mmCIF file of C-alpha atoms and ligand atoms in Angstrom:
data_model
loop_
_atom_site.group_PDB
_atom_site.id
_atom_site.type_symbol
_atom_site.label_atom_id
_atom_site.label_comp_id
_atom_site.label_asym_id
_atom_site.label_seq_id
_atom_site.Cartn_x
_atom_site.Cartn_y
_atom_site.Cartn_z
ATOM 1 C CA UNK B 1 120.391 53.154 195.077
ATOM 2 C CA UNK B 2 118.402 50.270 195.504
ATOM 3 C CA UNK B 3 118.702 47.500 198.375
ATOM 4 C CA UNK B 4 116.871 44.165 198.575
ATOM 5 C CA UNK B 5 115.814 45.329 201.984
ATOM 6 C CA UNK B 6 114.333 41.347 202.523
ATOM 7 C CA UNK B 7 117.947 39.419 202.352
ATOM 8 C CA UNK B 8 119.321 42.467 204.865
ATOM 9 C CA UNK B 9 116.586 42.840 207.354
ATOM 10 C CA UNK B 10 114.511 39.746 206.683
ATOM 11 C CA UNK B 11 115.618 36.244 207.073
ATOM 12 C CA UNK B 12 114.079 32.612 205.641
ATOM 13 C CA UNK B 13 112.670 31.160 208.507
ATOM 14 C CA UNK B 14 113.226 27.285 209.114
ATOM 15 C CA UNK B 15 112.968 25.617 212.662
ATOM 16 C CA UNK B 16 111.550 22.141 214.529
ATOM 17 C CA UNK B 17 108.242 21.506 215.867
ATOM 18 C CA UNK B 18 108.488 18.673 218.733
ATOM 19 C CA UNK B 19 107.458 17.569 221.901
ATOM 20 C CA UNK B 20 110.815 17.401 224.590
ATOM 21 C CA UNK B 21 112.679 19.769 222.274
ATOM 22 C CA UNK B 22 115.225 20.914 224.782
ATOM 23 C CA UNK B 23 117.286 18.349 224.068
ATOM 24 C CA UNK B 24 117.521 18.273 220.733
ATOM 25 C CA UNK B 25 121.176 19.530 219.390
ATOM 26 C CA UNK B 26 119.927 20.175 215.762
ATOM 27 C CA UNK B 27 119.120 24.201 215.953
ATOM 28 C CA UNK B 28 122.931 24.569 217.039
ATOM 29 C CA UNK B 29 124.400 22.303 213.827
ATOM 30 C CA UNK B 30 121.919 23.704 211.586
ATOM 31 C CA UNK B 31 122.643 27.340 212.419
ATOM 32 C CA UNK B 32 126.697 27.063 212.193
ATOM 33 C CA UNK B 33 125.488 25.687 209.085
ATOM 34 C CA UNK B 34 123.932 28.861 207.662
ATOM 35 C CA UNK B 35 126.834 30.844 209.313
ATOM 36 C CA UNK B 36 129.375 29.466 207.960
ATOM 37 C CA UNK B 37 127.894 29.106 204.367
ATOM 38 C CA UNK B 38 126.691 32.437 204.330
ATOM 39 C CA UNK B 39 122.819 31.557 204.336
ATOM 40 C CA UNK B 40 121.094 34.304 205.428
ATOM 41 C CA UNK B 41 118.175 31.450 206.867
ATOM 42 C CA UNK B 42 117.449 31.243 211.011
ATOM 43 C CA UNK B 43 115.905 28.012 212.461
ATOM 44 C CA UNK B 44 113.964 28.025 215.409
ATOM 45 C CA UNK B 45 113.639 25.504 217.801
ATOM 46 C CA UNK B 46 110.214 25.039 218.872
ATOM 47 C CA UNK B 47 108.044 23.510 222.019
ATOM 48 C CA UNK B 48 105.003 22.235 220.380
ATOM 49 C CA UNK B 49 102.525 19.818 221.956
ATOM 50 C CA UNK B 50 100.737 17.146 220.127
ATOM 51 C CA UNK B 51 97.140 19.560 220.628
ATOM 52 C CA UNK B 52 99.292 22.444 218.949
ATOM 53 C CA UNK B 53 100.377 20.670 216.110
ATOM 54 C CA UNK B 54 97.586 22.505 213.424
ATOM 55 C CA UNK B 55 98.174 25.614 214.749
ATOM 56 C CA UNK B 56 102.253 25.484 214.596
ATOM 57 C CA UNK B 57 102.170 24.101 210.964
ATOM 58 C CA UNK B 58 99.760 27.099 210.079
ATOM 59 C CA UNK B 59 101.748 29.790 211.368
ATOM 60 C CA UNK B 60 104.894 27.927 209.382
ATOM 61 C CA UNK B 61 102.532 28.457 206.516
ATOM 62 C CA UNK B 62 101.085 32.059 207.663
ATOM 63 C CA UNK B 63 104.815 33.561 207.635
ATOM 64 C CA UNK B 64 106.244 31.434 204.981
ATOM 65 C CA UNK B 65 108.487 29.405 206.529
ATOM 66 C CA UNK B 66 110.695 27.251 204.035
ATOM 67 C CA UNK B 67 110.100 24.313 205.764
ATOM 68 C CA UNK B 68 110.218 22.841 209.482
ATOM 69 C CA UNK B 69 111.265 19.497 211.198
ATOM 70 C CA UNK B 70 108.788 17.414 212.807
ATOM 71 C CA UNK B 71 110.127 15.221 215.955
ATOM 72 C CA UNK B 72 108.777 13.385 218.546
ATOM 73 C CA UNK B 73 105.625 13.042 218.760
ATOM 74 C CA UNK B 74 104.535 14.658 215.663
ATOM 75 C CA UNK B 75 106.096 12.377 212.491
ATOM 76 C CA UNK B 76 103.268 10.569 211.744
ATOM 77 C CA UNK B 77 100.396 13.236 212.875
ATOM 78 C CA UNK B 78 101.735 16.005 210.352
ATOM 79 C CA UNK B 79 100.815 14.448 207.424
ATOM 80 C CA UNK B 80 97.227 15.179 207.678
ATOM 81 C CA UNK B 81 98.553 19.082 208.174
ATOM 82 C CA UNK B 82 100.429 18.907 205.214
ATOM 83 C CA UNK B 83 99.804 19.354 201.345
ATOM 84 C CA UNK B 84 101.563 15.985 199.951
ATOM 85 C CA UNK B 85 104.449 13.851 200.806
ATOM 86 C CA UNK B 86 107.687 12.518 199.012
ATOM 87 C CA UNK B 87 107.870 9.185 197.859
ATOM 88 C CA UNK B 88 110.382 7.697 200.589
ATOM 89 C CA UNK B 89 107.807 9.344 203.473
ATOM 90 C CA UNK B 90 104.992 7.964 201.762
ATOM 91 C CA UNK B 91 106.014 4.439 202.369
ATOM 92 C CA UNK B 92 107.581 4.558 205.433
ATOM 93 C CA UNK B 93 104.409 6.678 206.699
ATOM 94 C CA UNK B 94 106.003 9.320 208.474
ATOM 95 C CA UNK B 95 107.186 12.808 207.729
ATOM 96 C CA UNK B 96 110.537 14.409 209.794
ATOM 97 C CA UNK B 97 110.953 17.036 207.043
ATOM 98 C CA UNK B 98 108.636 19.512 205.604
ATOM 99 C CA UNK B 99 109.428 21.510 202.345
ATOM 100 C CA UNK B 100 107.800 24.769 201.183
ATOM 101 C CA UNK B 101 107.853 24.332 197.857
ATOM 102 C CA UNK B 102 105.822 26.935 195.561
ATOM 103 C CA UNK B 103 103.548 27.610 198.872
ATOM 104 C CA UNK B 104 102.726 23.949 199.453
ATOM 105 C CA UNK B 105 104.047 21.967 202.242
ATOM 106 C CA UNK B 106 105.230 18.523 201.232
ATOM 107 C CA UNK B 107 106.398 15.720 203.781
ATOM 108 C CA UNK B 108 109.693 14.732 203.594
ATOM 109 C CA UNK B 109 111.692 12.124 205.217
ATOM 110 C CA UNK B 110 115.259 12.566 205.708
ATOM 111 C CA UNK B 111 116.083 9.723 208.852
ATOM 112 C CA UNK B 112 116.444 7.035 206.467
ATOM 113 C CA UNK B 113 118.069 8.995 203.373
ATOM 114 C CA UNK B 114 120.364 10.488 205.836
ATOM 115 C CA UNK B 115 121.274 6.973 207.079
ATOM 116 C CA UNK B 116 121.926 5.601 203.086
ATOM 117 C CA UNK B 117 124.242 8.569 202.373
ATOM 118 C CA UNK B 118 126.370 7.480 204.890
ATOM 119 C CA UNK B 119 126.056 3.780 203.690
ATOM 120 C CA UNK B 120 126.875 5.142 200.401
ATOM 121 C CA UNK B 121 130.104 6.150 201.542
ATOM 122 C CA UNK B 122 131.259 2.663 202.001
ATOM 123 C CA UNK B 123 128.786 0.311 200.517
ATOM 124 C CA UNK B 124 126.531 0.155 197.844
ATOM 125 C CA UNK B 125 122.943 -1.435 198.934
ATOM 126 C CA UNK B 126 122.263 -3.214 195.970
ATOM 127 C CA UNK B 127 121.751 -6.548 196.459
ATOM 128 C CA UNK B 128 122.804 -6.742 199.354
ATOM 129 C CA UNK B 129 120.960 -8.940 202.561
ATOM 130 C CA UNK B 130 120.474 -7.325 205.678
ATOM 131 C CA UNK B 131 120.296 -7.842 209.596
ATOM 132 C CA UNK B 132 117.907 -4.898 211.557
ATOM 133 C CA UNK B 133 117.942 -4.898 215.271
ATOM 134 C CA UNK B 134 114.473 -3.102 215.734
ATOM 135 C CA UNK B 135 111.431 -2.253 214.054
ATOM 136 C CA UNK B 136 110.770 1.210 215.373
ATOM 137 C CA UNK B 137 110.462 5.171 213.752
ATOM 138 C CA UNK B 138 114.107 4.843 212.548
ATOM 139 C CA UNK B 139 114.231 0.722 211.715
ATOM 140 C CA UNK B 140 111.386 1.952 209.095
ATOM 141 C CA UNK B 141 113.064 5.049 207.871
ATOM 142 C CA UNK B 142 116.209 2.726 207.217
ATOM 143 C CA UNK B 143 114.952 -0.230 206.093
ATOM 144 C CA UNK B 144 112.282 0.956 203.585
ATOM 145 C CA UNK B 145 115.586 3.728 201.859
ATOM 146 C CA UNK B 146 118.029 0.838 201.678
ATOM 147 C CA UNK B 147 115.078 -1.599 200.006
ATOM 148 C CA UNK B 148 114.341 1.476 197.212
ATOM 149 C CA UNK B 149 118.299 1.705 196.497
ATOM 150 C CA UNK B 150 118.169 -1.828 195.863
ATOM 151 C CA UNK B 151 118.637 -4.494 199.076
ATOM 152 C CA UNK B 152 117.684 -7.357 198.396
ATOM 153 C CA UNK B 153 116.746 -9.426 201.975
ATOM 154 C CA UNK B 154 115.758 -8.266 205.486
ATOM 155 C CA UNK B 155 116.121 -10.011 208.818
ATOM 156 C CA UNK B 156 113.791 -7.841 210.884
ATOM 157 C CA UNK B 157 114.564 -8.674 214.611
ATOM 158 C CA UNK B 158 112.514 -7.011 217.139
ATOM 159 C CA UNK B 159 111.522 -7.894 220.639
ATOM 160 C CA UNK B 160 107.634 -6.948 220.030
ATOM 161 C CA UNK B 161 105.813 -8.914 217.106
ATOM 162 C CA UNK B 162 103.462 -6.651 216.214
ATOM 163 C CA UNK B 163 105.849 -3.582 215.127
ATOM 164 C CA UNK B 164 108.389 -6.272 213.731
ATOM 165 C CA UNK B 165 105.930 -8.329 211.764
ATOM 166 C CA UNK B 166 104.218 -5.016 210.196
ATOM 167 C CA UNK B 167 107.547 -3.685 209.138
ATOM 168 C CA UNK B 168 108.220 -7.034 207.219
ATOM 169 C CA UNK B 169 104.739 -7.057 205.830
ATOM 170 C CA UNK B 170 105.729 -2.984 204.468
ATOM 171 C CA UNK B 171 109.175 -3.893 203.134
ATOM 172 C CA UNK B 172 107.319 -7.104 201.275
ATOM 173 C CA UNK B 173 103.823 -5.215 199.864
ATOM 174 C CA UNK B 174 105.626 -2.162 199.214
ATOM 175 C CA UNK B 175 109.252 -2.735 197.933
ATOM 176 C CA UNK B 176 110.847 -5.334 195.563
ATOM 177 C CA UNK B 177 112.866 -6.314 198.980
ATOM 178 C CA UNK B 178 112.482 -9.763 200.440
ATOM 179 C CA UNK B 179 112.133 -9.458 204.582
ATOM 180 C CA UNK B 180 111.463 -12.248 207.518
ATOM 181 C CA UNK B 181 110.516 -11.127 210.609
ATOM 182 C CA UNK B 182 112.447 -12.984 213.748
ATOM 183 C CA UNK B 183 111.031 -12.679 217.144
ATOM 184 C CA UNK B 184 113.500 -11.383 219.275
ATOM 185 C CA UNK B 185 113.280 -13.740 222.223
ATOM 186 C CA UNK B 186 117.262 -14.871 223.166
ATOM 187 C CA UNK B 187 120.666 -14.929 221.551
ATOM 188 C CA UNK B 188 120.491 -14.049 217.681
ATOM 189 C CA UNK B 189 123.185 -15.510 215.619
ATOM 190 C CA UNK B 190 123.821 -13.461 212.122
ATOM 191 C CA UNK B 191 122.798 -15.480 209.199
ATOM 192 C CA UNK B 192 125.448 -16.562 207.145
ATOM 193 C CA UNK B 193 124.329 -14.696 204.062
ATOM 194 C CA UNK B 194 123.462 -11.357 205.631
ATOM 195 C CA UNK B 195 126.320 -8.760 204.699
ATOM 196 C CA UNK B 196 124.767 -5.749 206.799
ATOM 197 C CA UNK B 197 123.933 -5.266 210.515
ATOM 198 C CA UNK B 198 122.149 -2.171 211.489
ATOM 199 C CA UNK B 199 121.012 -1.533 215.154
ATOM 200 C CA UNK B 200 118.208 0.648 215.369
ATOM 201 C CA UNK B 201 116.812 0.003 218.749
ATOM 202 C CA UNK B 202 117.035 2.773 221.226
ATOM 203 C CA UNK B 203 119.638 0.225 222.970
ATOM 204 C CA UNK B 204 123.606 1.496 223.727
ATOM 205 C CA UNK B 205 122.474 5.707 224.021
ATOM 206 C CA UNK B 206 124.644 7.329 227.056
ATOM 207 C CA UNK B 207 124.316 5.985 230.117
ATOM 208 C CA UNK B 208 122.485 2.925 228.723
ATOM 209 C CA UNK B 209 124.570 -0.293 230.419
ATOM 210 C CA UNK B 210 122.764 -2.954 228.219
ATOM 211 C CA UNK B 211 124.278 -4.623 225.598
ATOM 212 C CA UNK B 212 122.191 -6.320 221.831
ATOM 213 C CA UNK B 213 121.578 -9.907 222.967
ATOM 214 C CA UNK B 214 123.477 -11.449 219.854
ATOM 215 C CA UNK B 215 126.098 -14.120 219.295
ATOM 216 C CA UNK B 216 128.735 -11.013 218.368
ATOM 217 C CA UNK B 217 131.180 -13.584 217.220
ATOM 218 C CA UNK B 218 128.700 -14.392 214.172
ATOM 219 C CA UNK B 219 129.992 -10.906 213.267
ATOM 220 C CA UNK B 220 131.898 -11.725 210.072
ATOM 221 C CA UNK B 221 135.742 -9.464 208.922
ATOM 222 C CA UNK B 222 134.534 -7.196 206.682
ATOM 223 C CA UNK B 223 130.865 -7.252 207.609
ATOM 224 C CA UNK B 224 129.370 -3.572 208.127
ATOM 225 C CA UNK B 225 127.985 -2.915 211.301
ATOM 226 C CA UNK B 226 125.844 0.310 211.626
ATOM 227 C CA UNK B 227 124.439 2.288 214.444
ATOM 228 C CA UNK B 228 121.668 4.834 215.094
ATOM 229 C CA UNK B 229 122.850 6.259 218.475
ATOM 230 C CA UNK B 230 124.202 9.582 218.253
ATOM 231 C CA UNK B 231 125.348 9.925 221.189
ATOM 232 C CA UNK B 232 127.613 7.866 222.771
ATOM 233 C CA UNK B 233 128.997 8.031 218.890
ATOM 234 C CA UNK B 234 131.295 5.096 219.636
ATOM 235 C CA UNK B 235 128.805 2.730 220.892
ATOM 236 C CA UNK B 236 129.836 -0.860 222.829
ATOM 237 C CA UNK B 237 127.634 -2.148 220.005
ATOM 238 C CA UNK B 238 130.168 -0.853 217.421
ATOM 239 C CA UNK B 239 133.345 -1.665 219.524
ATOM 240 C CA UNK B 240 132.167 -5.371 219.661
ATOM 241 C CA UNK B 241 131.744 -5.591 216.110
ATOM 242 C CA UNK B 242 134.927 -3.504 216.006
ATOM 243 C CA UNK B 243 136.398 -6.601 217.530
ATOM 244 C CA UNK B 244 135.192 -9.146 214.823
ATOM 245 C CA UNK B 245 136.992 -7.390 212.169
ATOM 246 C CA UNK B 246 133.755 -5.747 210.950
ATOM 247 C CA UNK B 247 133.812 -2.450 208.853
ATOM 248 C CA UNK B 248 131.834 0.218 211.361
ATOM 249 C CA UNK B 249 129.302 3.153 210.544
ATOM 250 C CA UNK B 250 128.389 6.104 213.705
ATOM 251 C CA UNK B 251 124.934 7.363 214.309
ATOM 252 C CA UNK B 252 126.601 10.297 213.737
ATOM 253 C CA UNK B 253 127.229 10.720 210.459
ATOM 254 C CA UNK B 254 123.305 9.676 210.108
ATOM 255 C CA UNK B 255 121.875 12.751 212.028
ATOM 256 C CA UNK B 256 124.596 15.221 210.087
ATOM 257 C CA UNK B 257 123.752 14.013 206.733
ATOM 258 C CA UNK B 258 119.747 14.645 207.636
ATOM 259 C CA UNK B 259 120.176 18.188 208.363
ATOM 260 C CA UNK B 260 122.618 19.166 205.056
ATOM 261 C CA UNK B 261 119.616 17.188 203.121
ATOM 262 C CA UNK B 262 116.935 19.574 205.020
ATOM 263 C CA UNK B 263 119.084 22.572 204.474
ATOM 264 C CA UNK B 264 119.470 21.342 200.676
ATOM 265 C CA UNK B 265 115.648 20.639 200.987
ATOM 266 C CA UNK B 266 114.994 24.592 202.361
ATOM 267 C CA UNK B 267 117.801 26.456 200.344
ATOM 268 C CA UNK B 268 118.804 24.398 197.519
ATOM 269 C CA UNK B 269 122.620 24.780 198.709
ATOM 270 C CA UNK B 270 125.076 21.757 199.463
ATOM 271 C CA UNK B 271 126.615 22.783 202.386
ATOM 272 C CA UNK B 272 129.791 21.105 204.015
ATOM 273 C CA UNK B 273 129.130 18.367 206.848
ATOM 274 C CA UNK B 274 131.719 18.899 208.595
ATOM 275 C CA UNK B 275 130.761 22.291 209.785
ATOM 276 C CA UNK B 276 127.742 20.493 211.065
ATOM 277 C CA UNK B 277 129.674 17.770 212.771
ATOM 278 C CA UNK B 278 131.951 19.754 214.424
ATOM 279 C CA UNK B 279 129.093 21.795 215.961
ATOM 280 C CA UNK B 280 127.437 18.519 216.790
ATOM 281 C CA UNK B 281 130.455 16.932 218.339
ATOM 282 C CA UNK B 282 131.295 20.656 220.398
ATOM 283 C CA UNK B 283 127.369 20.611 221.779
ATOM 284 C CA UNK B 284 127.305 16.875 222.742
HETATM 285 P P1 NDP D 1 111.138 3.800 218.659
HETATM 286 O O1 NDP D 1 110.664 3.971 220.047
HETATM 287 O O2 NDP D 1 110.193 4.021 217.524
HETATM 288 O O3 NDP D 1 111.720 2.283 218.493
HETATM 289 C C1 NDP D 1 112.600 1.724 219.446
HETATM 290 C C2 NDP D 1 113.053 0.347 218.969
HETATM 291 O O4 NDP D 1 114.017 -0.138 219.904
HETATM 292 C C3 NDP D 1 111.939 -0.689 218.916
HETATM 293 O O5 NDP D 1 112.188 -1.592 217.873
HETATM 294 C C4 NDP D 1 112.090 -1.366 220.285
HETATM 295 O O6 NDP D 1 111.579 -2.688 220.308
HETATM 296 C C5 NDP D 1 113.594 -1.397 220.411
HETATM 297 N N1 NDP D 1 114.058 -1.536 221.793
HETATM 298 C C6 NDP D 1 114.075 -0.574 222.748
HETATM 299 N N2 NDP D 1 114.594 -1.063 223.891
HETATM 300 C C7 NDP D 1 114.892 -2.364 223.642
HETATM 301 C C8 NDP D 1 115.462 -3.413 224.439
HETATM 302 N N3 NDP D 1 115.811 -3.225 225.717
HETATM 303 N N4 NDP D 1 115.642 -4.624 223.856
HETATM 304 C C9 NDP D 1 115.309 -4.832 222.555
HETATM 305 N N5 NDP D 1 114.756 -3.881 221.763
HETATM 306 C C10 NDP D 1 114.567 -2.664 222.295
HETATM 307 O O7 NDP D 1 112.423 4.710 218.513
HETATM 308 P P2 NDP D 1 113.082 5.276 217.168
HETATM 309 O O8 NDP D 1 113.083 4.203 216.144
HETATM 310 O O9 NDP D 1 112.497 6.600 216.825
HETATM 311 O O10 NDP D 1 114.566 5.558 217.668
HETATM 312 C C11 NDP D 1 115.452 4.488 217.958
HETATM 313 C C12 NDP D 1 116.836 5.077 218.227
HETATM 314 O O11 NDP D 1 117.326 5.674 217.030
HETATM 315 C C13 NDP D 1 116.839 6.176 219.292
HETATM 316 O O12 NDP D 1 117.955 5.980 220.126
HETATM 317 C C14 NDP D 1 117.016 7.456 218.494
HETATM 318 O O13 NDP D 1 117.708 8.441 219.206
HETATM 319 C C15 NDP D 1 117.860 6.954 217.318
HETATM 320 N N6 NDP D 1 117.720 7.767 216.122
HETATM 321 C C16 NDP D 1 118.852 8.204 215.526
HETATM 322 C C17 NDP D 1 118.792 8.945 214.387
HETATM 323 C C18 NDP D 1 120.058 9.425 213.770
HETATM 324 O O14 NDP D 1 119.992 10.293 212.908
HETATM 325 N N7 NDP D 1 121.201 8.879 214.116
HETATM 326 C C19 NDP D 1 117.514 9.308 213.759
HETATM 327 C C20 NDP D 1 116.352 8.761 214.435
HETATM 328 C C21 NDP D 1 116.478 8.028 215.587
HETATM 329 P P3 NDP D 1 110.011 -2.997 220.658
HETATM 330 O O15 NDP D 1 109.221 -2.737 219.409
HETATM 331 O O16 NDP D 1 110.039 -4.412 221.056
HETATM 332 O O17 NDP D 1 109.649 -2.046 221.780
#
């Protein structure tokens, strides 16, 4: 009798490679993932500091990992580790997701994409003209995804000018979008032609008093009003805009839609969010 001794002994290996990495929830949604599709994959959550970036992506590459995450601080340092990049992670500049694919690690990046599949859900980009509130890792991610499915405009509001102005200058040199940068110095009113209002400053997360310094009742019935932060998932953010009629979208569904496109990524499966989410929600 023969047995393929590797799928009952051996498992794909997948995992993270960050800085802080205790806290980080995905290693339990991405392994009731696998369980409950029947993936016979293992991630591995692991401690890496910026000094031991070379030698972690190495060993991925020495025992053939399928692929790793890359958070904080590493997104933007693992390139030069890595064998290419995806199109997306070349213009934003920064990888979250590596691939294994035919023994060549390529940079992926899945913050943004995961964001526009849960746009996609409600809206469709195209065309449309759009608020950001920040100009950070996951502003970029966003902003440069919804400009290559089609948006039209960006209002890029952040309190620092130089991160706000070279996200503007990206979106402009590198995608067919149109984007102004606004200094972010007192009460922001919503244009009257913006349709979309994303906040992706760090502003609202759990404990975090401190409210977006906009005029929320420019928030127009209808308008969709998205958020980054996980965790509260309900933010005050959203509940305000909640208030003004707006349509609403969870940091939530952002971080579960990156991990099923990693898994897809590392096993070529479509696995069901909600396993993930339910995971996510139960940890949290
Ligand atoms: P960065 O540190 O790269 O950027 C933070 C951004 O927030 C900057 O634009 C910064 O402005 C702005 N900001 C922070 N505090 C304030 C404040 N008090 N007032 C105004 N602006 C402020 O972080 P990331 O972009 O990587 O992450 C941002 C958030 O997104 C985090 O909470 C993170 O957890 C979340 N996130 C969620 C994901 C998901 O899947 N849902 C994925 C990735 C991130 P300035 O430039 O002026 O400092």
């Amino acid at each position: 009798m023969t047995m393929e001794v590797g799928a009952m002994f051996r498992h794909e290996l997948t995992g993270s490679f960050s800085e802080g990495s205790d806290a980080n929830p995905t290693v339990a949604m991405v392994e009731a993932s696998y369980r409950a599709s029947g993936l016979h994959f293992r991630y591995v959550n692991c401690e890496v500091r910026p000094d031991q970036l070379g030698d972690a992506v190495a060993g991925a590459r020495a025992m053939n990992w399928k692929g790793f995450n890359c958070s904080i601080p590493h997104k933007v340092e693992v390139i030069k580790h890595l064998d290419g990049l995806g199109e997306s992670a070349a213009v934003i500049g920064a990888v979250n997701c590596a691939v294994n694919r035919d023994g060549k690690f390529i940079g992926e990046n899945t913050d943004g994409k995961g964001f526009l599949m849960s746009f996609m859900e409600v809206a469709d980009p195209k065309g449309k003209a759009v608020v950001l509130l920040g100009a950070g890792g996951a502003a970029r991610a966003i902003a440069v995804e919804l400009a290559l499915a089609g948006a039209s405009k960006f209002y890029v509001v952040n309190r620092g000018t130089s991160r706000g102005e070279e996200l503007t200058k990206l979106l402009n040199d590198k995608t067919n979008a149109k984007a102004e940068f606004v200094e972010w110095s007192n009460t922001y009113a919503i244009p009257t032609d913006a349709e979309v209002l994303i906040n992706a400053t760090s502003m609202g997360m759990a404990g975090a008093s401190e409210l977006q310094d906009i005029d929320f009742t420019s928030i127009r019935k209808g308008m969709l009003v998205a958020d980054v932060i996980v965790n509260p998932p309900h933010t005050p953010f959203l509940q305000k805009a909640e208030e003004q009629g707006a349509v609403t979208l969870q940091g939530l569904g952002m971080v579960v839609n990156q991990a099923v496109i990693s898994i897809k990524y590392w096993t070529g499966k479509d696995v069901d969010p909600s396993a993930l989410r339910d995971e996510l929600i139960r940890v949290l």
